[in-house]
Coordinates of C-alpha atoms (C1' of nucleotides) in Angstrom, one line a residue:
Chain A
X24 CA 9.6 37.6 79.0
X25 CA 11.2 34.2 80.1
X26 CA 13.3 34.7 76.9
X27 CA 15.4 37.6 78.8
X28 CA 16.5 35.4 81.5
X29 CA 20.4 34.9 80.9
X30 CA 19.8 31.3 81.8
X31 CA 16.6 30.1 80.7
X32 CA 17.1 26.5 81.3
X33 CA 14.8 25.1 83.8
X34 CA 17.9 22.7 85.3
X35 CA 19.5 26.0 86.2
X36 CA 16.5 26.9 88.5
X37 CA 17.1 23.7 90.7
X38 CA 21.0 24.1 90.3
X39 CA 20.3 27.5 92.2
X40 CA 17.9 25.6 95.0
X41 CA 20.3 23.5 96.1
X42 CA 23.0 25.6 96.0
X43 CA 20.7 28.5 98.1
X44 CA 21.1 25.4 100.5
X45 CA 24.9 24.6 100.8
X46 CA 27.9 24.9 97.8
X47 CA 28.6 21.9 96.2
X48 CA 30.5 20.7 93.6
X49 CA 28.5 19.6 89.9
X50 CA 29.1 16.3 90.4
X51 CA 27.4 16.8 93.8
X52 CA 24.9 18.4 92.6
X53 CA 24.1 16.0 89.6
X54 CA 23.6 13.0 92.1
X55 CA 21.7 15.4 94.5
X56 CA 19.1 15.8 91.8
X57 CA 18.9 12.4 91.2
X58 CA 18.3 11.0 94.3
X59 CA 16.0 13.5 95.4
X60 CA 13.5 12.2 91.8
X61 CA 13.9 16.0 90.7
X62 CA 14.5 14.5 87.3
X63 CA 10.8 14.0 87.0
X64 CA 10.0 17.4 87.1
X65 CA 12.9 19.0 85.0
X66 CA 15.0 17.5 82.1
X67 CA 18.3 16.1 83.3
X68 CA 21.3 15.0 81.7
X69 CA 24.6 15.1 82.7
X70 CA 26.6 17.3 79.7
X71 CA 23.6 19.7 80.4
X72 CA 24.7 20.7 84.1
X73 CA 28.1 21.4 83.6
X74 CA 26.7 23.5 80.7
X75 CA 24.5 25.2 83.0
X76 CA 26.5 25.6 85.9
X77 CA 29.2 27.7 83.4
X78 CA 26.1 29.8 82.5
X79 CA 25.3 30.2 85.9
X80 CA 29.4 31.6 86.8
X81 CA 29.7 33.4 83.7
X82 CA 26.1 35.2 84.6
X83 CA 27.4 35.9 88.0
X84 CA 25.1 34.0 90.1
X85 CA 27.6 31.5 91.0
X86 CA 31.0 31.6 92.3
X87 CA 33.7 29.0 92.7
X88 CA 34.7 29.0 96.1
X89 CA 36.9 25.9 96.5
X90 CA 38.9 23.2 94.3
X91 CA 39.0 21.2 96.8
X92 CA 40.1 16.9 96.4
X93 CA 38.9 14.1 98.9
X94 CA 41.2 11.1 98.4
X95 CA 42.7 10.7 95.2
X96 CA 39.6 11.5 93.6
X97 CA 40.3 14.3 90.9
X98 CA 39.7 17.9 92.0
X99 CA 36.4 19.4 92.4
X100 CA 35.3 23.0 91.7
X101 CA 33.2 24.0 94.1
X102 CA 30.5 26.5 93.4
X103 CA 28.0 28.7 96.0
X104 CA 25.5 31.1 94.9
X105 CA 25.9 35.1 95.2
X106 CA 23.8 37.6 96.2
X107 CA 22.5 38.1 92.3
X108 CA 21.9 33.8 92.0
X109 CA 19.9 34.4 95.0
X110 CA 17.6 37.0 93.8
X111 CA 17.4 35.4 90.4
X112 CA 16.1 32.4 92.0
X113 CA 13.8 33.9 94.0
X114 CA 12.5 36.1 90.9
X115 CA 12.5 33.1 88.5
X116 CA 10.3 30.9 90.5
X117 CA 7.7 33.5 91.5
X118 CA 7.3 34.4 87.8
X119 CA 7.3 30.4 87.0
X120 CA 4.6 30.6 89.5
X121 CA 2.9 33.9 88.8
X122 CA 2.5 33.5 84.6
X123 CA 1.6 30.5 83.1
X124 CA 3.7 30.1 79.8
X125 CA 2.9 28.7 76.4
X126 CA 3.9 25.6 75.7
X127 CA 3.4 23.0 73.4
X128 CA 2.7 19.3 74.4
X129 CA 2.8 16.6 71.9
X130 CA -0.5 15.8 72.0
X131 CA -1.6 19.3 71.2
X132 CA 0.2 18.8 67.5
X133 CA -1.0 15.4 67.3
X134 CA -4.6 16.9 67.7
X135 CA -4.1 19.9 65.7
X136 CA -3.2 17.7 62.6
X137 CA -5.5 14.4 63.5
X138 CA -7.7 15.0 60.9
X139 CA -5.0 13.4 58.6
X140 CA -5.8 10.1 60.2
X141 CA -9.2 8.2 58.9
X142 CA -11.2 7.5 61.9
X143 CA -11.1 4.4 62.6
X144 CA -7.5 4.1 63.1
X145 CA -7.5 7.3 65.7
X146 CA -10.0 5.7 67.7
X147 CA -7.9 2.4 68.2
X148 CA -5.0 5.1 69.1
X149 CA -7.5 6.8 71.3
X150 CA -7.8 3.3 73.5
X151 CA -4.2 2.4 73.6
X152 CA -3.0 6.1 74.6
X153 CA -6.4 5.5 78.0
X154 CA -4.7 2.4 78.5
X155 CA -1.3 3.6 78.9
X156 CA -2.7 6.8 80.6
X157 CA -4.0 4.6 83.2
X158 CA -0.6 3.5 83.9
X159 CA 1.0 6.3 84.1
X160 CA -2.0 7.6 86.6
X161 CA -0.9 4.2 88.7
X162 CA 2.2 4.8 88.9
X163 CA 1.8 8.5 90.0
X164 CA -0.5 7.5 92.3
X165 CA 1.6 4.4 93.9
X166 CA 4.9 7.4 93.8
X167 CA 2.5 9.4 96.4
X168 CA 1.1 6.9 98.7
X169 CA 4.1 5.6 99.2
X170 CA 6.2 8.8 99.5
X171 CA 3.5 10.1 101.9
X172 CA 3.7 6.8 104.1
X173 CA 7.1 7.7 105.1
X174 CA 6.5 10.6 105.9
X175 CA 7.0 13.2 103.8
X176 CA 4.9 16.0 103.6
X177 CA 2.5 16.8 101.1
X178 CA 3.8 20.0 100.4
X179 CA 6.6 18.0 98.5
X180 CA 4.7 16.4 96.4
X181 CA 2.6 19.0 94.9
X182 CA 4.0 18.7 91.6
X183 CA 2.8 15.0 91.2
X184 CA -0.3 15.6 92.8
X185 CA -0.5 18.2 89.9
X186 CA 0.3 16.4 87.0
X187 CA -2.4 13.6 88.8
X188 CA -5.2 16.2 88.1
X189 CA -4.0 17.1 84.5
X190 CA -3.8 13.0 83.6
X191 CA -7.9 12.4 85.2
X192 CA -8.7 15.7 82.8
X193 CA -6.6 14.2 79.6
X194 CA -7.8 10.9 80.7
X195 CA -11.4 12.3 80.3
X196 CA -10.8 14.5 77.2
X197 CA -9.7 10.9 75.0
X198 CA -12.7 9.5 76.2
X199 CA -15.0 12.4 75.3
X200 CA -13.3 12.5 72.0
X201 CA -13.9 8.7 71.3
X202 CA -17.8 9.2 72.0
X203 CA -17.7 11.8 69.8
X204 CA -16.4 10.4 66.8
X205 CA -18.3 6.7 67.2
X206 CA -21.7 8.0 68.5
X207 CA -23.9 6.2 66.1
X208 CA -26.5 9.1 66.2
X209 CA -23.9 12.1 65.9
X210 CA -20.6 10.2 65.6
X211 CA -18.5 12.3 63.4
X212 CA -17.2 9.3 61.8
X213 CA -18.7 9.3 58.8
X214 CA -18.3 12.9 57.4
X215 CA -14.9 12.2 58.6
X216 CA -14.0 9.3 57.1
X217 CA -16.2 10.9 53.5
X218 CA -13.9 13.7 53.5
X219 CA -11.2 11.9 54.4
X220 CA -8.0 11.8 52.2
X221 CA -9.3 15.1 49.8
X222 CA -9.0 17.9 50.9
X223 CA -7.1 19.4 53.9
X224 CA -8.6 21.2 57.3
X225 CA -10.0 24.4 56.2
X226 CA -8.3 27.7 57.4
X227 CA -9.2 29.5 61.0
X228 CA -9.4 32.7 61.5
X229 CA -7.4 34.6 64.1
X230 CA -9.1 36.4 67.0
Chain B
X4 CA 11.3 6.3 71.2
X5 CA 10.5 9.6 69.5
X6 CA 14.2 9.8 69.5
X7 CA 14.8 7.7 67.0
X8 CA 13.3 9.5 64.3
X9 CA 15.5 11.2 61.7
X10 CA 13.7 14.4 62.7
X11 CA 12.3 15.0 65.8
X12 CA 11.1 18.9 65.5
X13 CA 7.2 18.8 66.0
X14 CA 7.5 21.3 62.8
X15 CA 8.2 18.6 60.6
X16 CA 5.2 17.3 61.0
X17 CA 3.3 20.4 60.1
X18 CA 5.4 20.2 57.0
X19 CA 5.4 16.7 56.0
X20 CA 0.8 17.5 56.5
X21 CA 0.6 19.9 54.0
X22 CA 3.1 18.5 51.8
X23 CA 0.8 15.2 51.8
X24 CA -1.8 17.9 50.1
X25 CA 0.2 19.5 47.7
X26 CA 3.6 20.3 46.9
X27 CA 4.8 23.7 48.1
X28 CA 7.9 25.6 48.6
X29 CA 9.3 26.7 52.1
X30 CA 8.0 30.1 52.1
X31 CA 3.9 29.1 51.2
X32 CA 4.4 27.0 54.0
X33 CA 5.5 29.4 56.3
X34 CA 2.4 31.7 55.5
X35 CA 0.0 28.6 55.2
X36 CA 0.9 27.5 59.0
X37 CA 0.6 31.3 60.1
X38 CA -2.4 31.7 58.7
X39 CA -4.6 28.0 59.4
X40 CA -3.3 29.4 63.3
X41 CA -0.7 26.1 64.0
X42 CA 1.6 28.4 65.4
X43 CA -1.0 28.4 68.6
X44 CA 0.0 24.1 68.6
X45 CA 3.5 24.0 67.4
X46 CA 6.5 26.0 68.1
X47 CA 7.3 28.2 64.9
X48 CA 9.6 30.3 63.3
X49 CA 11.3 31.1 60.3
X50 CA 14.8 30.1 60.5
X51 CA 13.5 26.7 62.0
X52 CA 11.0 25.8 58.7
X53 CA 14.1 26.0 56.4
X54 CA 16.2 23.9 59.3
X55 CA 13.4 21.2 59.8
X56 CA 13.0 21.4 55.6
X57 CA 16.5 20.9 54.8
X58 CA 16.4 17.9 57.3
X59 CA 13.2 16.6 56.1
X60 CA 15.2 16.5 52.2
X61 CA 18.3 15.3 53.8
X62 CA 16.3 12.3 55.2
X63 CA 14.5 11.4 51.9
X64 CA 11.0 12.4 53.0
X65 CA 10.8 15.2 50.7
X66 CA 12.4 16.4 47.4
X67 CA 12.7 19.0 45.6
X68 CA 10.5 19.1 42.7
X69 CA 11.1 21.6 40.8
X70 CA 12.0 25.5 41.2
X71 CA 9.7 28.1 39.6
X72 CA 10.1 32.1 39.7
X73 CA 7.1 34.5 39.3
X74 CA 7.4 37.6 38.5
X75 CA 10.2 38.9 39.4
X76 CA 10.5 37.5 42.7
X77 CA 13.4 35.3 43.8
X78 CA 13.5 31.7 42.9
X79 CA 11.4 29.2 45.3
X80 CA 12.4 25.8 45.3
X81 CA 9.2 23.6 45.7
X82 CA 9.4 20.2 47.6
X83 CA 6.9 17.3 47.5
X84 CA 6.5 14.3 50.2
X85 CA 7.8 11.1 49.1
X86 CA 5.9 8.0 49.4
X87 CA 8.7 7.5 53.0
X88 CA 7.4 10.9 53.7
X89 CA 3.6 9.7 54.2
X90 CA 5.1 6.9 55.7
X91 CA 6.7 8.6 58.6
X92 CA 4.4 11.2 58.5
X93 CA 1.5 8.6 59.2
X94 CA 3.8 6.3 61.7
X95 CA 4.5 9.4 63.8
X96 CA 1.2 11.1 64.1
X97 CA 0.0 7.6 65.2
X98 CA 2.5 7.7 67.6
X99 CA 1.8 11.0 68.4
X100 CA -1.6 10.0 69.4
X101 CA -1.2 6.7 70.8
X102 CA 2.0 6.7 73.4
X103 CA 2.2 9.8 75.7
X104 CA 5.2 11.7 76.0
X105 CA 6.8 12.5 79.5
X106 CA 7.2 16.6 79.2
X107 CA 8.8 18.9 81.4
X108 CA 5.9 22.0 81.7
X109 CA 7.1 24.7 83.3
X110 CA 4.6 24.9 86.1
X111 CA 5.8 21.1 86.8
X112 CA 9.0 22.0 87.6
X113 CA 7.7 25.9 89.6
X114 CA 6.1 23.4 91.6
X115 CA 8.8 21.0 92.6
X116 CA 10.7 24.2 94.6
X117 CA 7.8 25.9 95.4
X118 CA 9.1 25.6 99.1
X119 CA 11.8 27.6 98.5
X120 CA 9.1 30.2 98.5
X121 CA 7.8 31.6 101.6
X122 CA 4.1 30.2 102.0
X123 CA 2.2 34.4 101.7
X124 CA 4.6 35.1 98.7
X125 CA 3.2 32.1 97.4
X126 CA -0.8 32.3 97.9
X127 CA -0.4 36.0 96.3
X128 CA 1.4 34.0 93.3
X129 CA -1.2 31.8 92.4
X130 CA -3.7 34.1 93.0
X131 CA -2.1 36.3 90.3
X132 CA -1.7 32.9 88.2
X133 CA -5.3 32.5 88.8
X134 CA -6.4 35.5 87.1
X135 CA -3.7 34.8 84.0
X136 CA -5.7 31.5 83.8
X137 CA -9.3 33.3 83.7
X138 CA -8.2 35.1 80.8
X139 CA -6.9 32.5 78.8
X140 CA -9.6 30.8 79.5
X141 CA -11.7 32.9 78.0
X142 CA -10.1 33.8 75.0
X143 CA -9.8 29.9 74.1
X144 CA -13.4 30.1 74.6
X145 CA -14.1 33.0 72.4
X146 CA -11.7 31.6 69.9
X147 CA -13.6 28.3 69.8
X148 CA -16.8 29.6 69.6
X149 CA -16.0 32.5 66.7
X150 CA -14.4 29.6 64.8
X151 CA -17.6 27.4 65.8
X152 CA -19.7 30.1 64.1
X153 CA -18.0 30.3 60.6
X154 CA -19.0 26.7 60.0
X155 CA -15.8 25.1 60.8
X156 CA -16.6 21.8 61.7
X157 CA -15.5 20.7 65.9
X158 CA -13.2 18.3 64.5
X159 CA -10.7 20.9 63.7
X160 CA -10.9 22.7 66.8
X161 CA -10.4 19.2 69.3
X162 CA -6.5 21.0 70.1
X163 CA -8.2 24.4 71.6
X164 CA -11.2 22.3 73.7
X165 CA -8.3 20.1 74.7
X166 CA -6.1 22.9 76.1
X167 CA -9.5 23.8 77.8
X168 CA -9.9 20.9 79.4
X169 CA -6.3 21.1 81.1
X170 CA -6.7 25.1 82.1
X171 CA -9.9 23.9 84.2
X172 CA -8.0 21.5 85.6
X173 CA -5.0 23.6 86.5
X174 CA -7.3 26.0 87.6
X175 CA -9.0 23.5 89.7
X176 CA -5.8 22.8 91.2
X177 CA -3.9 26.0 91.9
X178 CA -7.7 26.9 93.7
X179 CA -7.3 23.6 95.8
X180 CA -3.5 24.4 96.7
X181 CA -4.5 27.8 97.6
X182 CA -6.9 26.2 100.0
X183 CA -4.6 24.0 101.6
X184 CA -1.6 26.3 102.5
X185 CA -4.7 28.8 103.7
X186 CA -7.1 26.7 105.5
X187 CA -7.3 28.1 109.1
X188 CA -7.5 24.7 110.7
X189 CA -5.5 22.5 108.6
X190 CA -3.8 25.1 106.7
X191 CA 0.2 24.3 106.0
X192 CA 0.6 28.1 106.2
X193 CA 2.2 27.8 109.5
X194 CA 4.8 24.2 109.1
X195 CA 5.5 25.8 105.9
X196 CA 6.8 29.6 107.2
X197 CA 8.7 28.1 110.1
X198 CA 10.5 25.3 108.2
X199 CA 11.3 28.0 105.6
X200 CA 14.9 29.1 104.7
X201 CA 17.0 27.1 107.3
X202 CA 16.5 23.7 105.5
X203 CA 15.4 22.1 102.0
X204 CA 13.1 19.8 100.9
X205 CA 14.1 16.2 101.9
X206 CA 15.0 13.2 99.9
X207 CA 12.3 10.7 97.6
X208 CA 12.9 7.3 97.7
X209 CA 12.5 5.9 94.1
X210 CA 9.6 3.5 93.5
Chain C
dG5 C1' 44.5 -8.5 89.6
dG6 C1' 41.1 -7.8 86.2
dG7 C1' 36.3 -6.3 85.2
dG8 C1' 32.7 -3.4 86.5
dT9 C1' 30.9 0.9 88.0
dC10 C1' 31.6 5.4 90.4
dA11 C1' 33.3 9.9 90.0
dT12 C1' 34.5 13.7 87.2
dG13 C1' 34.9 16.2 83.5
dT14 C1' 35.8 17.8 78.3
dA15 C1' 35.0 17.7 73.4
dA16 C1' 32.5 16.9 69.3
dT17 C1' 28.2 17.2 67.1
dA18 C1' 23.8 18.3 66.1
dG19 C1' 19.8 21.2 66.8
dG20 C1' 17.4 25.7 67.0
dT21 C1' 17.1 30.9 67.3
dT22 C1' 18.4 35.4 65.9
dA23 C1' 20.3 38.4 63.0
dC24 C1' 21.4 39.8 58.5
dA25 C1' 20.7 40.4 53.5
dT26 C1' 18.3 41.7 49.3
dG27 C1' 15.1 42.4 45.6
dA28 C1' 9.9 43.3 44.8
dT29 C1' 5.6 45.4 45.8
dT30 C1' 2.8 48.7 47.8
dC31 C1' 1.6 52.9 50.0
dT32 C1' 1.7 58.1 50.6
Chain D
dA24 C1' 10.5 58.9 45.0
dG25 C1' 11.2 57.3 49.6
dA26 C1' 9.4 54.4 53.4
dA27 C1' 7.4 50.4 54.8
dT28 C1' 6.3 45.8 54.2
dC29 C1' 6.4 41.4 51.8
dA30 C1' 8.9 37.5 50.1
dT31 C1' 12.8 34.7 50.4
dG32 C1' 16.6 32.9 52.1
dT33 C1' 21.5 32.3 54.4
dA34 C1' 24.8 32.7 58.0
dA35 C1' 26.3 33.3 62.7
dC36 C1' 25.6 32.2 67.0
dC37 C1' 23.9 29.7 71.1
dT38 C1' 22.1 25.6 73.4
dA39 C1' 21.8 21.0 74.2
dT40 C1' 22.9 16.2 73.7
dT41 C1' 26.1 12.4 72.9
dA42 C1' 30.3 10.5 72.9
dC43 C1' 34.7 10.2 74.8
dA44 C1' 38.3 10.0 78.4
dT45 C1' 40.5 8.7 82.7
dG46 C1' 41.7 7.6 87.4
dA47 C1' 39.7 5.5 91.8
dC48 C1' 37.2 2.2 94.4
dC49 C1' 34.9 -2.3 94.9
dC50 C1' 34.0 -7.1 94.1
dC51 C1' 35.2 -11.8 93.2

DNA sequence: GGGGTCATGTAATAGGTTACATGATTCT
DNA sequence: AGAATCATGTAACCTATTACATGACCCC
């Protein structure tokens, strides 16, 4: 479904926020983003917004409105959304809210191929990947208090708060997963390790 | 980090596992990862398993072993890993497991405008989300337990009770957020509907 | 006044997805 | 025997990332 969008790249969703705000030139729009940290949330690079911001004109949510120049700095093209960008936007986030997607994390393919790895070794991966989850859940948690002490509302920092509760549950999962392959009654450890090297992970079935 | 890599496609490291079981050519791979269900942990499809094995050649950690027919089918060029090929294939699982990855999920970035939205639209969103969730839910837990049931052992199955482990706590989540834009005392409901449309979110300091 | 870094953008390259192509097998 | 599907791959097309370019402003 996201696949029909005519610009499915998530940087073009907060190009259209801030332009549902005011028009602004890329540029503008490129430093916007960065100072406002929405670089966390959506991947950023430079040569990807002028991409997307052509998408955006050439699908009609966008116009240029202005080349206009401020000094001698060169000329900026200045864009505002239409009647079209605005409805997009609108649509897009609801369904971004509405449906979860599929998606496909890193650690989901580590996991689906672990097996691979003898047991020992994945459990001393297991304790350096808590270790650097708890810095990450630091740091996220430091990145609200602070915001919040200056006032911010919490509304604006849902998406951290958010990714907080998915770190505690991943945080738990690796430990889980540790008990459950050194448990010296049940530990799968041994069978693992036995069948280790051999033979692959045996076929699933589909629902 | 992960950018370093010769290849970087999550697909590769599909291929370079089975390869470290036996050598295969492109299209037994293609069926082999349909049918063990991978596609459910890494993003597939065809045109990107000949991309991702040309690269994998290109890079030296495959080769081309020989090229059989049967029957009368077409010729099928069969590749086995090279000793490099365990080696990276080893290294970057390891990685995989050790060293989280920053991602950009959808939701994430849904989140990080959600103001844009006005504060009903938004309950009746998640509630709709909520329902999506149920049902993936359960069918991760149907999958699991059928699989369970054939005899496969739980080792194999750690990426689905993973993914479970994050949908509870998303679903935790979007039931807490519900709460706290509905909540008749504290509710943001109100803030949130008059701030709405005449200005935007405002600036994060960095840490 | 020369060395950084800010401001602004374009171009080259690499990566990934979709569409196309074609002979073989199987089904009706 | 014709239709559908499997098996196998290549090519065309988009998307995204990196590298390059250039004038202005700012600091010492």
């Amino acid at each position: 479904m996201t696949q029909k969008r005519k610009v499915s790249n998530l940087l073009a969703l907060a190009v259209l926020s801030y332009l549902s705000q005011q028009p602004m030139h890329p540029y503008e729009l490129s430093r916007t983003l960065r100072e406002h940290g929405d670089e966390r949330s959506i991947k950023f690079n430079h040569g990807s917004l002028y991409m997307v911001v052509g998408q955006l004109a050439k699908a009609g949510y966008i116009t240029e409105v202005e080349t206009s120049r401020a000094g001698q700095r060169p000329e900026r093209t200045v864009y505002a959304l239409t009647d079209e960008g605005r409805a997009e936007f609108r649509g897009w986030l609801a369904e971004l809210v509405a449906e979860p997607q599929h998606e496909y994390p890193h650690f989901v393919a580590a996991l689906s191929l672990i097996a691979a790895l003898p047991p020992g070794e994945v459990v001393h991966l297991l304790r350096h990947r808590l270790g650097r989850l708890a810095a990450e859940r630091a740091e996220i948690r430091g990145l609200i208090d602070t915001t919040l002490a200056q006032g911010v509302p919490e509304l604006f920092l849902v998406e951290e708060e958010y990714r907080l509760v998915l770190l505690d549950a991943e945080i738990s999962f690796v430990e889980e997963f540790i008990r459950k392959i050194t448990d010296p009654e049940t530990g799968w450890g041994p069978a693992w390790a036995q069948f280790h090297g051999q033979t692959g992970p045996p076929p699933k079935e589909e629902t």
